[in-house]
XYZ file of C-alpha atoms in Angstrom:
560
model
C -34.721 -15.002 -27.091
C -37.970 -16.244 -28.182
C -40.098 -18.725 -26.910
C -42.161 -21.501 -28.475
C -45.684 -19.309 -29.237
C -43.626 -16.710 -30.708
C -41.800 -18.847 -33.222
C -45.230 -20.769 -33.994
C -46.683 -17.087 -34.474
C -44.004 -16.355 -36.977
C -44.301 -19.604 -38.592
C -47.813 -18.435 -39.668
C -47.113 -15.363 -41.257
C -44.848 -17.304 -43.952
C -47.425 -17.716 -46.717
C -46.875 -14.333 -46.837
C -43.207 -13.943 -45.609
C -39.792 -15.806 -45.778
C -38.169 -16.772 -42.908
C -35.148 -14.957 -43.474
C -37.455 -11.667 -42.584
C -38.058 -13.202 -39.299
C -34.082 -13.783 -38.424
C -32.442 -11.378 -35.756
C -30.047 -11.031 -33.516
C -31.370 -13.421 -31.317
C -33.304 -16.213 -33.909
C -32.674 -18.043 -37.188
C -33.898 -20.806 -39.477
C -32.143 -23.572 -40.691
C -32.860 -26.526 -43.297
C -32.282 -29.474 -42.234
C -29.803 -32.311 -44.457
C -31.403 -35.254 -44.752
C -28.721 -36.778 -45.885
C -26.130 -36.106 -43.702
C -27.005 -35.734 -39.683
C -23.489 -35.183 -38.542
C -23.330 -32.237 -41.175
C -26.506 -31.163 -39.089
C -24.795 -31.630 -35.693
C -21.596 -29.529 -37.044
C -24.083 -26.761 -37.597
C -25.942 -27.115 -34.568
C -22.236 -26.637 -32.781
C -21.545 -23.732 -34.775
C -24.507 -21.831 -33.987
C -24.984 -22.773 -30.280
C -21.290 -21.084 -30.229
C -22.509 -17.986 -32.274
C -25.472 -17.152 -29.794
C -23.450 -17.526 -27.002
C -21.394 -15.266 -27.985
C -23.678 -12.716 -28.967
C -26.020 -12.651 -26.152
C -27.932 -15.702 -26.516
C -30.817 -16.306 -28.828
C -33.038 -19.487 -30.674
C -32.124 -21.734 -33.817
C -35.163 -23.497 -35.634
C -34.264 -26.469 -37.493
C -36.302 -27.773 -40.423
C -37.510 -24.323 -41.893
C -35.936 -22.930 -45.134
C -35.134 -19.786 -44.753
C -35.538 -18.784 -48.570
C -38.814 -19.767 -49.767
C -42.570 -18.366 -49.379
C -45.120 -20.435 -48.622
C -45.684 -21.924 -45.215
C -46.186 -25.345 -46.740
C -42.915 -25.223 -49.060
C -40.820 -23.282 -46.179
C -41.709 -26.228 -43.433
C -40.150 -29.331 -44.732
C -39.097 -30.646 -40.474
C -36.768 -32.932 -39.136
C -36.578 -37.216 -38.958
C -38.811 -38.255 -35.628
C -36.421 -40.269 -34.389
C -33.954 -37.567 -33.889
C -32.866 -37.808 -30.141
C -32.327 -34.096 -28.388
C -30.411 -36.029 -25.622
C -27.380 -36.870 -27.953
C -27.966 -33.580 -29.392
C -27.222 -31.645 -26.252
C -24.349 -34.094 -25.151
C -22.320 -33.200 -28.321
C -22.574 -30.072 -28.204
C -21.337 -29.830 -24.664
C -18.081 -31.951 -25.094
C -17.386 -30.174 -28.753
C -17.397 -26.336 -27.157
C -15.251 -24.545 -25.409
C -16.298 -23.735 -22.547
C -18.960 -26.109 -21.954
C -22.419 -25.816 -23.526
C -25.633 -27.098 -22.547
C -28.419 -25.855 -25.280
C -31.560 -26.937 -24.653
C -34.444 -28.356 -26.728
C -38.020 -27.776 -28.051
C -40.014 -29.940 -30.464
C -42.696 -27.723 -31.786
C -44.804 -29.828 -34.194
C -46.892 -28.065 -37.096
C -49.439 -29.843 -38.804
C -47.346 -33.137 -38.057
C -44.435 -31.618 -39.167
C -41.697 -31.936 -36.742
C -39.302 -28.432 -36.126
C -37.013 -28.509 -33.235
C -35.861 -25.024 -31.503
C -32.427 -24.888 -29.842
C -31.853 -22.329 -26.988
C -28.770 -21.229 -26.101
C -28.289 -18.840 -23.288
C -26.534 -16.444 -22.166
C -22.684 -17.093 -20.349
C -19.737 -15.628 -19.639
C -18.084 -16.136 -23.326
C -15.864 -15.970 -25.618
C -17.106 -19.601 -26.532
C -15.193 -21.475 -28.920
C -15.562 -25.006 -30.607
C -12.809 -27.525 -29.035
C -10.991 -26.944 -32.345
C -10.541 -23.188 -31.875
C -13.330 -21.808 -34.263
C -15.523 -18.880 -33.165
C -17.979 -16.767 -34.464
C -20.675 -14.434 -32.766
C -23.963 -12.995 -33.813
C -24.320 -9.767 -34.959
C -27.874 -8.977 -36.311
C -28.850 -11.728 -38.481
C -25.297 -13.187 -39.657
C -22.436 -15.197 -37.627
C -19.579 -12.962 -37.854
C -15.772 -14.884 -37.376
C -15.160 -14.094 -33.594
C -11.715 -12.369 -33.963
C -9.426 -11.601 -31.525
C -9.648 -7.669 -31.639
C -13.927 -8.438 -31.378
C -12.485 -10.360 -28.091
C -10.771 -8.165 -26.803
C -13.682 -5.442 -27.272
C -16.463 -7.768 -25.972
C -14.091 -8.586 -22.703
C -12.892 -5.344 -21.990
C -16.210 -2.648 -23.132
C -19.232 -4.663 -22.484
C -17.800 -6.225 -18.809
C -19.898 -10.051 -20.143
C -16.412 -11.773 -19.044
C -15.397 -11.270 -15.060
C -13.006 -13.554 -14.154
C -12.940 -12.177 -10.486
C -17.014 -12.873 -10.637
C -16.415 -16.946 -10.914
C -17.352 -19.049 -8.062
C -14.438 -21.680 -6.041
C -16.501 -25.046 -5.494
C -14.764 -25.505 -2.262
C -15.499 -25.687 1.210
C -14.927 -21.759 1.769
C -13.413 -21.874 5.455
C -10.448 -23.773 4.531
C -8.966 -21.317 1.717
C -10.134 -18.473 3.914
C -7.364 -16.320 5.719
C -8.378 -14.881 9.066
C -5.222 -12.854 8.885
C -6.575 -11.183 5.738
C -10.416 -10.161 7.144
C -8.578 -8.748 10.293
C -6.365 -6.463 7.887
C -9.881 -5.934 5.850
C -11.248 -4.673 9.182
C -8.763 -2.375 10.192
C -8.720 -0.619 6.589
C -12.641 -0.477 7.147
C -12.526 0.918 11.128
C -9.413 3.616 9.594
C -11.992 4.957 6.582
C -14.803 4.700 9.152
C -17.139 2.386 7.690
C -20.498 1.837 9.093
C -20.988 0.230 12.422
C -23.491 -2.596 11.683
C -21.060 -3.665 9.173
C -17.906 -3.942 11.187
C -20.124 -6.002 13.079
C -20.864 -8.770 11.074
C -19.357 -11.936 11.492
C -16.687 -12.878 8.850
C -19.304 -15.017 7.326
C -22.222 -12.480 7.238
C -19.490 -10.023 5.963
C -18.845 -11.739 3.142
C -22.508 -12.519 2.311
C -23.663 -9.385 2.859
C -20.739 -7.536 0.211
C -21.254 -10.362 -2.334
C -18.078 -12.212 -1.984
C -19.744 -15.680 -0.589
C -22.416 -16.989 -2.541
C -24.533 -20.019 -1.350
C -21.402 -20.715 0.922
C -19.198 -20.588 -2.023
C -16.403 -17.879 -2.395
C -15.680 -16.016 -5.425
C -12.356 -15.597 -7.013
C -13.001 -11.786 -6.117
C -13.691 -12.758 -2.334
C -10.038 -15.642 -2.736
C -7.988 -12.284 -3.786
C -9.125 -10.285 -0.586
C -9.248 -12.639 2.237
C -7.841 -16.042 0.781
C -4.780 -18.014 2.054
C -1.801 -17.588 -0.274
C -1.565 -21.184 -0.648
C -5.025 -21.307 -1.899
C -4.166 -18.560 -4.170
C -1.607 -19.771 -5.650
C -3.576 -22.626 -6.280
C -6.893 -21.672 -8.016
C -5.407 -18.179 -9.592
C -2.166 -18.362 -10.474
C -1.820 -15.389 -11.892
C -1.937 -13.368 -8.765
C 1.497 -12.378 -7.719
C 3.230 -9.088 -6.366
C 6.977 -8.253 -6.432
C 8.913 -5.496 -4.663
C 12.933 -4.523 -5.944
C 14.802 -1.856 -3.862
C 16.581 -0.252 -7.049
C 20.258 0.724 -7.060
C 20.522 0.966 -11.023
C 18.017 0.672 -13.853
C 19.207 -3.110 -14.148
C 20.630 -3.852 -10.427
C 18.465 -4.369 -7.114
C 19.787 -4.529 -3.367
C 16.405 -6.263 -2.280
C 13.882 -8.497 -3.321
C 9.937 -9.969 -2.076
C 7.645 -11.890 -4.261
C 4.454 -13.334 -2.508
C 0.994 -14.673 -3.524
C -0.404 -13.223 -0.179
C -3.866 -11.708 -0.882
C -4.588 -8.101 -2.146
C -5.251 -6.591 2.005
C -2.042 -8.348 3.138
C 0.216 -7.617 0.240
C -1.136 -3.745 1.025
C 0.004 -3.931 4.294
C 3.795 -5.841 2.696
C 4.393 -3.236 0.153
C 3.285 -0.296 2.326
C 6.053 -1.442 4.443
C 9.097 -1.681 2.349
C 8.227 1.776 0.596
C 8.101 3.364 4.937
C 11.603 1.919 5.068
C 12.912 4.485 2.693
C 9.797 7.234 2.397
C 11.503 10.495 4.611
C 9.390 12.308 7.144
C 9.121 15.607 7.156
C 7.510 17.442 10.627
C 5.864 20.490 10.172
C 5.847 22.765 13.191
C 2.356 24.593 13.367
C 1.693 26.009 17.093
C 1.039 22.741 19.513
C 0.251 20.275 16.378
C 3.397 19.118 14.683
C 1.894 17.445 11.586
C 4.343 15.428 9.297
C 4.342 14.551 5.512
C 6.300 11.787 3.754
C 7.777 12.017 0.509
C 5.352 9.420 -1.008
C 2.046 10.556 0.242
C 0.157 7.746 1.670
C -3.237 8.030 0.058
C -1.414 7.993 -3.445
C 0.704 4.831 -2.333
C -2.773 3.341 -0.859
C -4.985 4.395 -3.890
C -2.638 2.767 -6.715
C -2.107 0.003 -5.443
C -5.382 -1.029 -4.731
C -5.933 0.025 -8.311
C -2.658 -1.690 -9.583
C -4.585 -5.578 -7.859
C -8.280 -4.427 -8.771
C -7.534 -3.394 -12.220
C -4.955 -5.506 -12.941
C -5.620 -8.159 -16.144
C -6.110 -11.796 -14.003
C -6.045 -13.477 -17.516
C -2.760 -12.733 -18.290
C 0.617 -13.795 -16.550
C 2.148 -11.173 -14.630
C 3.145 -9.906 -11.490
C 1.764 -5.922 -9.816
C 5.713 -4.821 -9.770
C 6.736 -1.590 -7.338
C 10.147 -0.820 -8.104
C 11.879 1.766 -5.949
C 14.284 3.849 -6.889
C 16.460 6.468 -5.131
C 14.359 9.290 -7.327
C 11.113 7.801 -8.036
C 8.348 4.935 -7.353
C 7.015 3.001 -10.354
C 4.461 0.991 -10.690
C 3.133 -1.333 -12.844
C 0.195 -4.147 -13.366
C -0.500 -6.582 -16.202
C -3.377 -5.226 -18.787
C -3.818 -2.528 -20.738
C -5.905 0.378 -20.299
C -9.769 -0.143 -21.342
C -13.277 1.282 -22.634
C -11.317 4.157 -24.133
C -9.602 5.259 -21.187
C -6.179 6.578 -22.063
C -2.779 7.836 -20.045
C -4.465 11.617 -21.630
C -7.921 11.276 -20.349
C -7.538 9.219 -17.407
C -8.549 12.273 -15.014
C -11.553 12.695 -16.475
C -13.106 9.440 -18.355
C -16.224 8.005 -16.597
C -14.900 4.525 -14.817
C -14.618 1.356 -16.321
C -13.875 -1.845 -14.627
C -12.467 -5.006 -16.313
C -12.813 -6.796 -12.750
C -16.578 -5.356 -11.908
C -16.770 -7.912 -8.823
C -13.670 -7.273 -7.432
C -13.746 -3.551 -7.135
C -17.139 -3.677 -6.445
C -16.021 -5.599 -2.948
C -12.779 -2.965 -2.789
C -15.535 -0.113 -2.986
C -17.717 -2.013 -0.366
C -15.327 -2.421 2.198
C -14.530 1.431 1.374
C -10.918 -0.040 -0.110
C -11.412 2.225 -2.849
C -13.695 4.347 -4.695
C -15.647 3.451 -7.939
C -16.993 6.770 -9.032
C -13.508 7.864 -11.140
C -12.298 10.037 -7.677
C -9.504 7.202 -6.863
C -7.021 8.822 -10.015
C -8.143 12.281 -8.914
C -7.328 11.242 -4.989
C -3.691 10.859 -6.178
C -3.189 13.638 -7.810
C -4.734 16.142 -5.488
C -2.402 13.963 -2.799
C 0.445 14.847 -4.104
C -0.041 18.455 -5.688
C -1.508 19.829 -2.654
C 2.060 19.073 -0.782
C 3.523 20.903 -3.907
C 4.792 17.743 -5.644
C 4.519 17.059 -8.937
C 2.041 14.997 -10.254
C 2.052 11.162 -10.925
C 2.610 9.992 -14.692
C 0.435 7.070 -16.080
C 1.823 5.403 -19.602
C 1.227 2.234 -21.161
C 4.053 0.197 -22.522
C 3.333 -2.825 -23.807
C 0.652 -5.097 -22.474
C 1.118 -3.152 -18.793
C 0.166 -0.146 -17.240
C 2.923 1.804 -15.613
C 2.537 4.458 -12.908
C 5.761 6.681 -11.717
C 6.073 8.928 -8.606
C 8.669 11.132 -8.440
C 10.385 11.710 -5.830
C 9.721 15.556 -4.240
C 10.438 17.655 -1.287
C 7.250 19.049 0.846
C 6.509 22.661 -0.687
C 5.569 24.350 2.364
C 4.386 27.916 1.150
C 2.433 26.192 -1.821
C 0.328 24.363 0.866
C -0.091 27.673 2.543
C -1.159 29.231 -0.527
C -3.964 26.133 -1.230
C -4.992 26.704 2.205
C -5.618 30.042 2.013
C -7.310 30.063 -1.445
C -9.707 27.180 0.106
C -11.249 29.653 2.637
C -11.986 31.983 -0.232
C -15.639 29.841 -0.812
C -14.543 28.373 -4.257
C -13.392 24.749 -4.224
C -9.768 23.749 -4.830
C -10.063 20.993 -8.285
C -7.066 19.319 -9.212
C -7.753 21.007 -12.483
C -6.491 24.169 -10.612
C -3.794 22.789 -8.855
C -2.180 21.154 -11.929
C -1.769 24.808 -13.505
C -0.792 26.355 -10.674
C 2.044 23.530 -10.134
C 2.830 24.127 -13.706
C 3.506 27.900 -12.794
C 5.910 27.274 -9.799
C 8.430 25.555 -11.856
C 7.861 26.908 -15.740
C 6.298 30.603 -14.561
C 4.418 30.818 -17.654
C 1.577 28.818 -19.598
C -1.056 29.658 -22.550
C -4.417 28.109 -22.613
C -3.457 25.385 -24.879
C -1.254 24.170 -22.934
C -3.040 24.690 -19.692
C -5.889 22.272 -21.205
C -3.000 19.891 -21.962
C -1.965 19.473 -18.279
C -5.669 19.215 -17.365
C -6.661 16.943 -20.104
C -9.473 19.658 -20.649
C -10.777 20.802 -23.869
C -10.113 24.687 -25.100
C -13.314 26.162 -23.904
C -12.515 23.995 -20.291
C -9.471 25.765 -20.040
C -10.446 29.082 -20.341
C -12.772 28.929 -17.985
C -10.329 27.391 -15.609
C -7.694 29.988 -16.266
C -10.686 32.172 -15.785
C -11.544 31.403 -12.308
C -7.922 30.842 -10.993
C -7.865 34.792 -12.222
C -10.622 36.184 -10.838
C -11.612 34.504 -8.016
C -7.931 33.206 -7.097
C -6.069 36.279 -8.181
C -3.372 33.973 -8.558
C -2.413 35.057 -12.021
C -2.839 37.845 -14.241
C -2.662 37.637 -18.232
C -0.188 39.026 -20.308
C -0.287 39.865 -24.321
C -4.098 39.613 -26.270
C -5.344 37.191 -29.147
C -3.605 33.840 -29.568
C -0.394 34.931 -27.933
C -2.081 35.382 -24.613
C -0.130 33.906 -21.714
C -0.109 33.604 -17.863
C 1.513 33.899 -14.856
C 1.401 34.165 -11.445
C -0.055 37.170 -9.600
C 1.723 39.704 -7.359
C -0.467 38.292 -5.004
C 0.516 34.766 -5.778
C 3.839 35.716 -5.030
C 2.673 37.308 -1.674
C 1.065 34.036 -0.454
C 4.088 32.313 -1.526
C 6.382 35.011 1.034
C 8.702 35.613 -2.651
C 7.288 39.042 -3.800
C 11.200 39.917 -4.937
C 10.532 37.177 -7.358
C 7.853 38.931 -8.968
C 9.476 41.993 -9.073
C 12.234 40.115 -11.104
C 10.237 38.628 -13.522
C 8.188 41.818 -14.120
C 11.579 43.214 -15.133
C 12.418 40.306 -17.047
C 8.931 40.700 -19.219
C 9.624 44.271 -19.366
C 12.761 43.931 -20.960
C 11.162 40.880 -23.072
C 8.571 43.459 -24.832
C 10.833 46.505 -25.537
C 13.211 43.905 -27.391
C 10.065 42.773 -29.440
C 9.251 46.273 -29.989
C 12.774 47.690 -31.228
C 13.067 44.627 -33.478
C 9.844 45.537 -35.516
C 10.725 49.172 -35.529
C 13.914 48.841 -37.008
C 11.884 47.398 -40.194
C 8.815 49.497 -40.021
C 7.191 52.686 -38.015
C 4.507 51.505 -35.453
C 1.441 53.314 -33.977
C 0.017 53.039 -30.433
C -2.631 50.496 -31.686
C -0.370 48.371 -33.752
C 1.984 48.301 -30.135
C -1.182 47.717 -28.207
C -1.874 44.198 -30.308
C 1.587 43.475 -29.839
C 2.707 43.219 -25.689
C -0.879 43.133 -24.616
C -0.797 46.920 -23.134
C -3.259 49.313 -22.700
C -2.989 52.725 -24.394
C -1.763 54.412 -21.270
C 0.819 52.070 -20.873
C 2.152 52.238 -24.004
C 2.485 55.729 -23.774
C 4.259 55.143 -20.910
C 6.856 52.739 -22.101
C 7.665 54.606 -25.130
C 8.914 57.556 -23.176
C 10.982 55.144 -21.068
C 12.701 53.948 -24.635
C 13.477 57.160 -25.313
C 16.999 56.904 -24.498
C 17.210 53.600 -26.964
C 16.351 55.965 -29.464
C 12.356 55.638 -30.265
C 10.690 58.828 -31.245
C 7.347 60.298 -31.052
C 6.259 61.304 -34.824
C 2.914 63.136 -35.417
C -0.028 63.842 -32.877
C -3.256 62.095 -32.655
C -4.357 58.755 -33.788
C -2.221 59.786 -36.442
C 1.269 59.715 -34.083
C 3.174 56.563 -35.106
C 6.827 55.253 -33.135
C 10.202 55.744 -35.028
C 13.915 54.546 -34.329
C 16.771 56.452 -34.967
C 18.415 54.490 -37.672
C-alpha cells in the first residue's frame, strides 16, 4: 500500500508516463464523472471490495489513467466532496463492513483524493452479492472456486481467530480448563504453565485477548450454552451401530472440544476389549482401539473440522469398525493418498495452534503418523482416510492384538535403525498378502519409486526381514526366514518356499514346451543364480527336462 509521498512521486513522473504504468497490485487511478457522483460512489464500493480482497492497496481518484502529460492526466475532483459520507457508504453497502479511509492530496490546486483500504479477514462482498479481488493491476470477478482457494491455501480467513465481545468469565467453563489440565499434567507439559491461573493460561496461549475470548479459546473451555449460542455449528454425535441404517444408542452435545474428548472416549471404553499381556511382573494391556489413535483423530476431527459449514464431528460404532467423520474437505493439496506425508496445513490456524499449546495435539504433520504407527505396531491394520462429499471420513477397523508382530518391532528397534511407519506399513502388508513389488510397496507408503526402493532396501539389509525374489520389473518380496523366526512360524516359511518352488518350475515347463531355454534365459526368468539353476534342472529331471549340449552353449529341453 502506498502512502501519500509515494503517489505524489509518481504523479511527477507522468509527463513522461501514464498512469496505467504506475497501477499494481496494490494501487490504481481512476477518473472521476463529473456528472454523475453516485456513479463515482458505485465505483468507490467496487474497488474498496476489490483491495480487500486482494490484500489491501490505494485508489486515486481524479487521475486518468490513459493519457501522458501530467497536466492532461490530473483533471481532480469537486472541493466540496465530503470523505465523511464517502466512508459511511461504503461501510453500510459491503459485506462485511468496510471502513476505507481518506487522503486529499492537492497538486498545483488540483484536488486528488486517495482511498485506503486495508487489509481484513475477507471474502468481502457488496450487500448485493458482487465480488471481485485484485490480481495485479485488474479486478478479477471473486468466484466461488477463487473463495474457496483464498480460504482454504492462504489461511487470510480464521473463523476460530475472531474475538467474543463478552464479558469472558461468564461463557467460560471451569469444568472444561480442569479437563484441559489433566490432558496437559498426562502429556507432561511444563510446570510454570500448569501453574498459571486460568486467566494467565489463557493469555499466555493466545486464547484471551485484551480480556476478550476467541472463538478458538469458546471451543476449548466455553460453556455449552454459550456455544451453542455464538457458534452454532459446533456439535458432536455418537450412534452405537447395530446395522448400516439402525442404532441401539444415541448422544448429541454442544459441550466443548476437552469435554466432548472425555464423552466420546467414554462410550467407545464401553465396547473397546482389553487384552492383558503377561510379560514377567508387568502385565501390560492393549485395547482394540488404541487410545492415542482414538485421542489423535478426534482432536483432529474438532480442530480441523470446517466451522463454516453445518455439521456435526459423527463417531459411529460398529460391531467391526470405528468411523469417523467431520464437516470440510481436505485442503492445500492434501489428499486421502498423501496425507502421511504432505507438510501441514491448517484451515483453523488459531485453534490448533491452542490444541498444540496445551500439547492437545501436534502441528508438525506427526498427529496422522501417531495413528498409524498406533495401530500397526500392535499388528493392526492401518486406519483409512476418504473424502465423500463435503466430509472427511476416517475408519478403524476392528483387529485383534498381534502379539509376535510386536515382538518382532521390538526386536528390530534394538537393531540401531529407527522403526518409520513407512516400514511398518510393508511389513503389515506382508503378514496378510506374503508378497509385494516395489510399486506397490510405494503405494501403501504413499512414497515415490525411488522412496520405495530404498525402503524395501533397508527393511532387507538392515532388517533382514525379507529377501527378493525374481530380477528386472518382476522383482518381488517377501518375508525372510528370519522374519519368520521372530514371528515363532518358521514351518510357514518352509511352506511357502515350497509353494514358490513349485510356482517357478510350472513357469519353466510352460515356456519349454514352446521353445528350448539356456541357463541365462532361466536365470532372467525365476530370479536364480547360475548354481541354482543348475540345481533345479536336475531336480526336473523326472518331469522330463533334459540337459542338451555343454558349455554356454547347453540349452534345457522337454520330452515332448
Amino acid at each position: 500500500m502506498k502512502n501519500k509521498a509515494e503517489i505524489l512521486d509518481l504523479i511527477n513522473k507522468l509527463d513522461d508516463h501514464i498512469a496505467d504504468d504506475f497501477e499494481s497490485q496494490d494501487l490504481d487511478f481512476k477518473q472521476w464523472n463529473f456528472r454523475s457522483r453516485e456513479d463515482n460512489v458505485k465505483k468507490m464500493i467496487t474497488y474498496a471490495v476489490c483491495m480487500a480482497n486482494g490484500g489491501g492497496g490505494s485508489v486515486v481518484f481524479g487521475v486518468v489513467d490513459n493519457v501522458k502529460g501530467r497536466e492532461n492526466a490530473l483533471e481532480g475532483i469537486p472541493f466540496d466532496i465530503d470523505t465523511t459520507i464517502l466512508q459511511k457508504r461504503i461501510y453500510e453497502k459491503t459485506d462485511p463492513h468496510l471502513t476505507a479511509t481518506f487522503e486529499d492530496l492537492f497538486v498545483e490546486n488540483i484536488r486528488l483524493l486517495i482511498m485506503h483500504t486495508f487489509p481484513g479477514m475477507p471474502p468481502y462482498t457488496t450487500t448485493d452479492g458482487a465480488a471481485t479481488i485484485r490480481q495485479g493491476k485488474d479486478c478479477m470477478p471473486f468466484t466461488g472456486t477463487l473463495r474457496r482457494q483464498m480460504i482454504d491455501t492462504s489461511g487470510q480467513l480464521d473463523y476460530t481467530e475472531e474475538i467474543i465481545y463478552e464479558d469472558w468469565t461468564t461463557i467460560f467453563s471451569h469444568s472444561a480448563m480442569e479437563r484441559v489440565r489433566e490432558i496437559m499434567n498426562r502429556e507432561r507439559v511444563d510446570e510454570t504453565l500448569i501453574s498459571l491461573s486460568d486467566e494467565d493460561l489463557l493469555r499466555a496461549i493466545g486464547g484471551l485477548k485484551d480480556k476478550y475470548l476467541t472463538k478458538g479459546a469458546l471451543l476449548l473451555v466455553g460453556k455449552p450454552e454459550a456455544i451453542s449460542r455464538i457458534i452454532p455449528q459446533h456439535k458432536w454425535s455418537y450412534r452405537k451401530m447395530i446395522s448400516d441404517t439402525d442404532y441401539s444408542h444415541r448422544d448429541d452435545g454442544t459441550q466443548p472440544i476437552s469435554l466432548a474428548l472425555y464423552e466420546l472416549e467414554r462410550f467407545i471404553s464401553v465396547d473397546n476389549p482389553l487384552v492383558t499381556i503377561e510379560s514377567g511382573l508387568v502385565h501390560p494391556e492393549f485395547t482394540t482401539y488404541p487410545t492415542i489413535a482414538l485421542r489423535e483423530s478426534l482432536l483432529n476431527a474438532f480442530g480441523h473440522r470446517d466451522y463454516r459449514m453445518l455439521g456435526t464431528v459423527m463417531l459411529k460404532h460398529y460391531k467391526d469398525r470405528l468411523v469417523l467423520t467431520n464437516p470440510g474437505q481436505f485442503i492445500g493439496g492434501i489428499t486421502p493418498h498423501n496425507i502421511l506425508h504432505h507438510p501441514p496445513v491448517a484451515r483453523n490456524n488459531h485453534l490448533m495452534d491452542l490444541l498444540d499449546r496445551l500439547k492437545l495435539v501436534n502441528r508438525s504433520n506427526l498427529g496422522v503418523k501417531r495413528i498409524f504407527k498406533s495401530l500397526l505396531i500392535e499388528g493392526k491394520e492401518p486406519p483409512i482416510y476418504r473424502e465423500v462429499g463435503n466430509n472427511i471420513e476416517l475408519t478403524f477397523i476392528s483387529s485383534p492384538l498381534d502379539q509376535s508382530f510386536q515382538k518382532l518391532v521390538h526386536e528390530i528397534s534394538t537393531k540401531g535403525v529407527p522403526v518409520e511407519v513407512d516400514h511398518l506399513l510393508i511389513l503389515q502388508y506382508l503378514m496378510r498378502h506374503e508378497q509385494i513389488d516395489t510399486s506397490h510397496a510405494g503405494y501403501i507408503t504413499q512414497r515415490g519409486t525411488d522412496q520405495a526402493k530404498e525402503l524395501l532396501s533397508v527393511i532387507m539389509k538392515d532388517f533382514d526381514l525379507i529377501e527378493p525374489i525374481g530380477r528386472g520389473r518382476g522383482r518381488y518380496y517377501t518375508l525372510s526366514r528370519n522374519a519368520y523366526r521372530l514371528l515363532q512360524d518358521s514351518l510357514r516359511y518352509e511352506r511357502l518356499q515350497n509353494l514358490d518352488k513349485e510356482a517357478i518350475k510350472t513357469r519353466i515347463l510352460t515356456v519349454l514346451k514352446d521353445r528350448d531355454l539356456t541357463n541365462a534365459e532361466v536365470r532372467q526368468i525365476t530370479g536364480l543364480d547360475r548354481r541354482q539353476v543348475n540345481s533345479l534342472i536336475k531336480e526336473m529331471a523326472t518331469d522330463g527336462v533334459n540337459i542338451v549340449g555343454h558349455g554356454r552353449g547347453a540349452k534345457y529341453t522337454i520330452n515332448k
